[in-house]
Coordinates of C-alpha atoms in Angstrom, one line a residue:
M417 CA 0.0 0.0 0.0
K418 CA 3.0 2.3 -0.2
F419 CA 1.9 3.8 -3.5
C420 CA -1.6 4.6 -2.1
R421 CA 0.0 6.5 0.8
L422 CA 2.2 8.3 -1.6
V423 CA -0.7 9.4 -3.7
R424 CA -2.7 10.5 -0.7
T425 CA 0.2 12.7 0.5
F426 CA 0.5 14.1 -3.0
F427 CA -3.1 14.9 -2.9
L428 CA -2.9 16.7 0.4
T429 CA -0.3 19.1 -1.0
L430 CA -2.7 19.7 -4.0
G431 CA 0.2 18.7 -6.2
L432 CA -1.7 16.0 -8.1
L433 CA -2.8 17.9 -11.2
A434 CA -1.7 16.2 -14.4
V435 CA -2.3 16.8 -18.0
C436 CA -3.3 13.4 -19.5
C437 CA -6.6 12.3 -21.1
R438 CA -6.9 9.3 -23.5
P439 CA -10.2 9.7 -25.5
V440 CA -11.7 6.3 -25.8
L441 CA -15.3 6.3 -24.3
A442 CA -17.6 9.1 -25.3
F443 CA -19.1 11.3 -22.7
D444 CA -22.7 10.1 -22.4
T445 CA -24.9 12.4 -20.3
A446 CA -27.6 9.7 -20.3
Q447 CA -25.4 7.9 -17.8
N448 CA -25.6 10.8 -15.3
D449 CA -26.3 9.3 -11.9
N450 CA -26.3 12.6 -9.9
Y451 CA -24.3 11.1 -7.0
L452 CA -22.2 14.2 -6.7
L453 CA -24.9 16.9 -6.7
L454 CA -24.0 19.9 -4.6
V455 CA -27.2 21.0 -2.9
N456 CA -27.1 24.1 -0.7
Q457 CA -28.6 27.5 -0.5
E458 CA -26.8 28.7 -3.6
H459 CA -27.5 25.5 -5.6
K460 CA -31.1 24.4 -5.0
L461 CA -33.2 21.6 -6.5
S462 CA -36.5 22.3 -8.2
E463 CA -39.8 21.6 -6.5
D464 CA -40.5 18.5 -8.6
W465 CA -36.9 17.1 -8.4
K466 CA -37.0 13.4 -7.2
A467 CA -34.8 10.5 -8.2
A468 CA -36.6 7.6 -9.9
D469 CA -34.8 4.8 -8.1
M470 CA -36.0 5.2 -4.5
V471 CA -36.3 2.1 -2.3
D472 CA -37.5 1.7 1.3
I473 CA -35.0 0.5 3.8
A474 CA -37.2 0.7 6.9
G475 CA -37.8 -3.0 6.9
L476 CA -34.2 -3.8 6.2
A477 CA -32.4 -1.8 8.9
P478 CA -33.6 -0.4 12.2
S479 CA -35.5 2.8 11.7
T480 CA -37.6 5.2 13.7
K481 CA -40.2 5.5 10.9
S482 CA -42.3 3.1 9.0
S483 CA -40.7 4.2 5.7
I484 CA -37.2 5.5 5.0
L485 CA -36.6 6.1 1.3
L486 CA -33.1 6.2 -0.2
R487 CA -31.8 5.9 -3.8
D488 CA -31.1 2.3 -4.7
A489 CA -27.2 2.6 -4.7
V490 CA -27.3 4.6 -1.5
A491 CA -29.6 2.1 0.2
N492 CA -27.3 -0.8 -0.8
A493 CA -24.2 1.0 0.4
Y494 CA -25.9 1.8 3.7
L495 CA -27.1 -1.7 4.2
D496 CA -23.5 -3.0 3.5
M497 CA -22.2 -0.4 6.0
Y498 CA -24.8 -1.3 8.6
A499 CA -23.9 -5.0 8.3
A500 CA -20.2 -4.3 8.8
Y501 CA -21.1 -2.1 11.8
Q502 CA -23.2 -4.8 13.3
A503 CA -20.5 -7.4 12.8
E504 CA -18.1 -5.2 14.7
K505 CA -20.2 -3.4 17.3
C506 CA -23.7 -5.0 17.5
L507 CA -25.1 -1.8 19.1
S508 CA -28.3 -0.1 18.4
M509 CA -28.2 2.4 15.5
R510 CA -31.3 3.7 13.7
T511 CA -32.1 5.7 10.6
V512 CA -34.2 8.7 11.5
S513 CA -34.6 10.4 8.1
G514 CA -33.9 9.7 4.5
Y515 CA -35.6 11.3 1.5
R516 CA -37.8 14.3 2.1
S517 CA -39.7 16.0 -0.7
Y518 CA -39.6 19.8 -1.4
A519 CA -43.1 20.2 0.0
T520 CA -42.2 18.4 3.2
Q521 CA -39.0 20.5 3.6
N522 CA -41.0 23.6 3.0
S523 CA -43.5 22.7 5.6
L524 CA -40.8 21.8 8.1
F525 CA -38.8 25.0 7.5
N526 CA -41.9 27.2 7.9
S527 CA -43.1 25.5 11.0
R528 CA -39.7 26.0 12.7
V529 CA -39.6 29.6 11.7
A530 CA -43.1 30.1 13.1
S531 CA -42.0 28.3 16.3
R532 CA -39.1 30.8 16.8
Q533 CA -41.3 33.7 16.1
N534 CA -43.8 32.5 18.7
A535 CA -40.9 32.4 21.1
G536 CA -40.3 36.1 20.5
Q537 CA -37.8 36.2 17.7
S538 CA -38.3 38.6 14.8
R539 CA -39.1 37.1 11.4
E540 CA -35.6 37.9 10.1
S541 CA -34.0 36.3 13.1
A542 CA -36.3 33.3 13.0
V543 CA -35.5 32.7 9.4
R544 CA -31.7 33.1 9.9
N545 CA -31.6 30.9 13.0
T546 CA -33.8 28.2 11.4
A547 CA -31.6 28.2 8.2
L548 CA -28.6 27.3 10.4
Y549 CA -30.2 24.0 11.4
T550 CA -32.8 23.4 8.8
A551 CA -32.2 23.8 5.1
Y552 CA -34.3 26.0 2.9
P553 CA -36.8 24.1 0.7
G554 CA -34.8 23.0 -2.4
A555 CA -31.6 23.3 -0.5
S556 CA -32.0 20.1 1.6
E557 CA -29.8 17.1 0.8
H558 CA -32.6 14.9 2.0
Q559 CA -34.4 15.8 -1.3
T560 CA -31.7 14.0 -3.2
G561 CA -32.4 10.6 -1.5
M562 CA -28.7 10.4 -0.8
A563 CA -28.6 11.7 2.8
L564 CA -29.7 10.0 6.0
D565 CA -29.8 11.0 9.7
L566 CA -28.7 8.4 12.3
S567 CA -29.2 8.1 16.0
T568 CA -28.5 5.6 18.8
G569 CA -32.2 5.5 19.7
G570 CA -35.0 7.8 18.5
G571 CA -33.8 11.4 18.6
L572 CA -31.0 13.3 17.0
S573 CA -28.2 14.5 19.3
N574 CA -25.0 16.4 19.1
N575 CA -23.6 13.7 21.4
F576 CA -23.9 11.1 18.6
R577 CA -20.3 11.7 17.7
N578 CA -19.1 10.7 21.2
T579 CA -21.0 7.4 21.1
A580 CA -19.6 4.1 20.0
Q581 CA -21.9 4.3 17.0
G582 CA -20.8 7.8 16.0
Q583 CA -17.1 6.9 16.4
W584 CA -17.5 3.9 14.2
M585 CA -19.3 5.9 11.5
L586 CA -16.5 8.6 11.6
S587 CA -13.8 6.0 11.1
R588 CA -15.6 3.7 8.6
C589 CA -18.3 5.6 6.6
W590 CA -15.8 6.7 4.0
D591 CA -15.0 3.2 2.8
F592 CA -18.7 2.7 1.9
G593 CA -18.9 6.0 0.0
F594 CA -20.4 8.2 2.7
I595 CA -19.2 11.5 4.2
L596 CA -20.0 13.4 7.4
R597 CA -21.6 16.3 5.6
Y598 CA -21.8 19.0 8.2
T599 CA -18.8 19.2 10.6
S600 CA -18.3 21.9 13.3
E601 CA -15.2 23.5 11.6
K602 CA -16.9 23.9 8.2
T603 CA -20.1 25.8 9.2
S604 CA -18.8 28.9 7.5
V605 CA -18.4 26.9 4.3
T606 CA -21.6 24.9 4.3
G607 CA -23.9 27.4 6.0
I608 CA -25.2 24.6 8.2
A609 CA -24.4 24.1 11.9
Y610 CA -22.7 21.0 13.2
E611 CA -24.8 17.8 12.5
P612 CA -22.9 14.7 13.6
W613 CA -25.8 12.5 12.6
H614 CA -26.1 13.7 9.0
Y615 CA -24.3 11.4 6.4
R616 CA -24.3 11.9 2.7
Y617 CA -23.5 9.4 0.0
V618 CA -21.0 10.5 -2.7
G619 CA -19.5 7.2 -3.7
L620 CA -15.8 6.2 -4.2
P621 CA -13.2 7.5 -4.5
H622 CA -14.9 10.8 -3.7
A623 CA -15.5 9.9 0.0
W624 CA -11.8 9.0 0.4
I625 CA -10.7 12.2 -1.3
I626 CA -12.9 14.4 0.9
R627 CA -11.7 12.6 4.0
D628 CA -8.0 12.8 3.2
N629 CA -8.2 16.5 2.4
N630 CA -10.6 17.4 5.3
W631 CA -12.9 19.1 2.8
A632 CA -16.5 19.9 2.9
L633 CA -18.4 18.9 -0.3
E634 CA -18.3 22.6 -1.3
E635 CA -14.5 22.6 -1.1
Y636 CA -14.2 19.4 -3.1
M637 CA -16.4 20.9 -5.8
H638 CA -14.3 24.1 -5.8
A639 CA -11.1 22.0 -6.3
L640 CA -12.8 20.2 -9.2
H641 CA -14.1 23.4 -10.7
S642 CA -10.6 24.8 -10.6
L643 CA -9.4 22.1 -13.1
T644 CA -8.7 23.1 -16.6
E645 CA -9.4 20.9 -19.7
G646 CA -7.3 17.7 -19.5
Q647 CA -6.4 18.1 -15.8
Y648 CA -7.6 15.7 -13.2
L649 CA -7.4 14.7 -9.6
E650 CA -5.8 11.3 -9.1
Y651 CA -6.3 8.8 -6.3
A652 CA -4.9 5.3 -5.9
D653 CA -7.5 2.6 -5.4
L654 CA -7.2 1.5 -1.8
A655 CA -8.5 -2.0 -2.7
D656 CA -6.0 -2.5 -5.6
E657 CA -2.7 -0.7 -5.9
D658 CA -2.5 -1.6 -9.6
M659 CA -5.4 0.7 -10.3
L660 CA -6.0 4.5 -10.2
Y661 CA -9.0 6.7 -10.0
R662 CA -8.9 10.0 -12.0
V663 CA -11.6 12.6 -11.5
Y664 CA -12.2 15.2 -14.2
Y665 CA -14.6 18.2 -14.4
T666 CA -16.1 19.5 -17.6
K667 CA -18.9 21.5 -19.1
D668 CA -18.1 20.3 -22.6
T669 CA -20.3 17.2 -23.3
A670 CA -18.4 16.6 -26.5
Q671 CA -15.3 15.5 -24.6
E672 CA -14.3 11.8 -24.5
F673 CA -12.7 9.9 -21.6
A674 CA -11.2 6.5 -21.1
D675 CA -12.3 3.9 -18.5
V676 CA -15.3 5.9 -17.3
V677 CA -17.1 4.4 -14.2
N678 CA -19.2 7.4 -13.1
I679 CA -20.7 10.5 -14.6
S680 CA -22.5 12.9 -12.3
S681 CA -24.0 16.4 -12.7
D682 CA -22.7 18.7 -10.0
N683 CA -25.8 20.9 -9.9
C684 CA -23.6 23.8 -10.9
G685 CA -23.7 23.5 -14.6
G686 CA -21.1 20.9 -15.2
Y687 CA -20.2 17.2 -14.9
V688 CA -17.8 15.2 -12.8
I689 CA -16.3 12.3 -14.7
T690 CA -14.7 9.5 -12.7
T691 CA -12.4 7.0 -14.5
H692 CA -10.7 3.8 -13.1
G693 CA -7.7 2.5 -15.0
W694 CA -4.4 0.8 -14.7
N695 CA -1.6 2.5 -12.7
E696 CA 0.7 3.0 -15.6
E697 CA 3.6 3.7 -13.3
L698 CA 3.4 0.1 -12.1
L699 CA 2.6 -1.2 -15.6
N700 CA 5.8 0.3 -16.9
M701 CA 8.1 -1.0 -14.2
P702 CA 10.9 -3.0 -15.7
A703 CA 10.5 -6.7 -15.4
E704 CA 13.2 -8.4 -13.5
T705 CA 12.7 -11.8 -15.2
A706 CA 15.1 -13.8 -17.2
M707 CA 15.5 -17.3 -18.6
T708 CA 18.7 -19.3 -19.2
L709 CA 19.3 -22.7 -20.8
N710 CA 22.6 -24.2 -19.7
D711 CA 23.8 -20.8 -18.6
Q712 CA 22.9 -19.3 -22.0
A713 CA 20.3 -16.5 -22.0
V714 CA 17.0 -17.3 -23.8
E715 CA 14.8 -14.4 -24.8
L716 CA 11.3 -14.6 -23.4
P717 CA 8.5 -13.3 -25.5
Q718 CA 6.4 -12.7 -22.4
T719 CA 7.3 -12.4 -18.7
P720 CA 6.3 -15.4 -16.5
Y721 CA 3.5 -14.6 -14.0
V722 CA 2.5 -16.0 -10.6
L723 CA -1.3 -16.4 -11.1
D724 CA -3.2 -17.4 -8.0
G725 CA -0.2 -19.3 -6.7
T726 CA 0.5 -21.0 -10.1
T727 CA 3.5 -20.0 -12.1
M728 CA 2.5 -19.3 -15.7
V729 CA 5.3 -19.5 -18.3
P730 CA 5.5 -18.8 -22.1
M731 CA 5.0 -22.3 -23.5
R732 CA 6.5 -22.3 -26.9
V733 CA 9.9 -20.9 -26.0
I734 CA 10.4 -23.5 -23.2
F735 CA 9.3 -26.5 -25.3
E736 CA 11.4 -25.4 -28.3
A737 CA 14.4 -24.8 -26.0
L738 CA 14.0 -28.4 -25.0
A739 CA 13.6 -29.5 -28.6
A740 CA 9.9 -30.3 -28.2
G741 CA 7.7 -28.9 -31.0
V742 CA 4.6 -26.8 -30.5
S743 CA 1.7 -26.4 -33.0
Y744 CA -1.5 -24.5 -33.0
D745 CA -4.9 -25.5 -34.5
A746 CA -6.6 -22.2 -35.4
E747 CA -10.0 -24.0 -36.0
S748 CA -10.3 -25.5 -32.6
H749 CA -8.0 -23.0 -30.8
T750 CA -6.0 -25.9 -29.3
I751 CA -2.3 -26.1 -28.7
V752 CA -0.4 -29.4 -29.3
A753 CA 3.0 -29.5 -27.6
G754 CA 5.7 -32.2 -27.4
G755 CA 4.7 -34.1 -30.5
A756 CA 3.4 -37.6 -30.3
G757 CA 2.6 -38.5 -26.7
G758 CA 2.7 -34.8 -25.8
I759 CA -0.2 -32.7 -24.6
T760 CA -3.2 -31.0 -26.2
L761 CA -4.4 -27.8 -24.5
T762 CA -7.9 -26.4 -25.0
P763 CA -8.5 -22.6 -24.6
E764 CA -9.6 -23.2 -21.0
Q765 CA -6.2 -24.6 -20.1
Y766 CA -4.0 -21.7 -21.1
I767 CA -4.1 -17.9 -21.2
T768 CA -2.9 -15.7 -24.0
V769 CA -1.0 -12.5 -23.3
D770 CA -0.1 -10.4 -26.4
D771 CA -0.5 -13.5 -28.6
V772 CA 1.8 -15.6 -26.4
A773 CA 0.4 -18.8 -24.8
M774 CA 1.1 -19.0 -21.1
V775 CA 0.7 -22.4 -19.3
P776 CA 1.2 -23.6 -15.8
L777 CA 4.8 -24.5 -15.2
R778 CA 3.8 -27.9 -13.8
L779 CA 2.6 -28.9 -17.3
V780 CA 6.1 -28.4 -18.6
S781 CA 7.5 -30.7 -15.9
E782 CA 4.7 -33.3 -16.1
E783 CA 4.5 -33.6 -19.8
L784 CA 8.2 -33.5 -20.6
Q785 CA 9.0 -35.6 -17.5
A786 CA 11.2 -32.8 -16.3
S787 CA 11.9 -31.9 -12.7
V788 CA 11.3 -28.5 -11.2
A789 CA 13.2 -26.9 -8.4
W790 CA 12.4 -23.7 -6.5
D791 CA 15.1 -21.6 -4.9
A792 CA 13.3 -19.3 -2.4
E793 CA 16.4 -17.3 -1.5
N794 CA 17.2 -16.3 -5.0
Q795 CA 13.6 -16.3 -6.3
T796 CA 14.4 -18.7 -9.2
I797 CA 12.7 -21.7 -10.7
S798 CA 14.9 -24.3 -12.5
I799 CA 13.7 -27.0 -14.9
Y800 CA 15.9 -30.0 -15.4
H801 CA 15.3 -32.3 -18.4
S802 CA 17.7 -34.9 -19.8
G803 CA 20.7 -33.0 -18.4
D804 CA 19.5 -29.6 -19.7
E805 CA 18.7 -26.9 -17.2
I806 CA 16.3 -24.1 -17.8
K807 CA 16.3 -21.4 -15.1
I808 CA 13.5 -18.8 -14.9
V809 CA 14.1 -15.9 -12.6
L810 CA 10.9 -14.3 -11.4
G811 CA 11.2 -10.6 -10.7
R812 CA 9.7 -8.6 -7.9
D813 CA 6.6 -7.6 -9.9
S814 CA 5.5 -11.1 -11.0
R815 CA 2.5 -11.2 -8.8
H816 CA 1.3 -7.7 -9.7
Q817 CA 1.6 -8.5 -13.4
A818 CA -0.3 -11.8 -12.9
K819 CA -3.1 -9.9 -11.4
R820 CA -3.3 -7.5 -14.3
V821 CA -3.4 -10.2 -16.8
R822 CA -6.2 -12.0 -15.0
E823 CA -8.4 -8.9 -14.8
K824 CA -7.8 -7.8 -18.4
M825 CA -8.9 -11.1 -19.9

């Protein structure tokens, strides 16, 4: 995970802007999922805005209401997060609020303004103080279906952060694509007072990026809006160091991007494009792999790989080095090696990398009746056959490369 830490540190210094974009996949606004909508007093939703993919989680996770609506992906992410929470803590945690319509938010806001006025506040003061804790209609994240309020029991409390439930959420919510939306130190940015119970889904890698930079969603959007054409924010995939996320921002729907996994409107007139592709720095690392036959170097057409614990080697060069022929039947896609009495491999028994057939090393030893020796100290595999010795040296990146081959196929 060294590279992941490096990229995160790079990100914190805001030195991660790059100028690279490989146009492969067209920008399709029909794929807009709106997961990164910025909703606040400056960027409101219309009265009739409602996502079409709402589901009810009240019967699937403990809730204080008979119905709690969330968008489908948000609901699934929350249920996964709640299951992980239960497996670790097994303490009560309930959803208090999910989706709220514009009309419901309007009624809630006005009733709280009226309550403050009845308590003696002026209309102006009542509106200002209400807006600090209750979003204006159209400015509520609850209307997106991507926000939820949580509690240990039935009511919302500032003490939620100090509970075991609140502490778990603060440490783990990010890995499931959620952020704590309104923190105490960001009130001047968000316009909303501290709400330790209010969590918002933004997906990955965005939750990780926001966490690592200690940003409010407004600050993340500002960073994205500051990008120029071709620039992106980069983040290493914490689940796979071979992969990188790149996040672009554009208002030009004619642009094209490679490896797109997410397109979202930002509710500010543009789109956030998230891509997920190979970490080219790792892909381009030199292979420390060599092969020798009786101390004479043999050129390998493809680097051997360790695939799920099995060493895969380029078949033809080894068989031919041992004077055993190899032929290919294009009609059946089978490989015949070793001549009469040799082996016939179907497509399920070998992998092809850049037109080079790769087979398990054990097949070489079994079919040619050769012996194989592993030298753990020197990281070498030696094949002995009729006095000949073929030695394959596996480099430090063999396992990484095996993983990439497996996933690309």
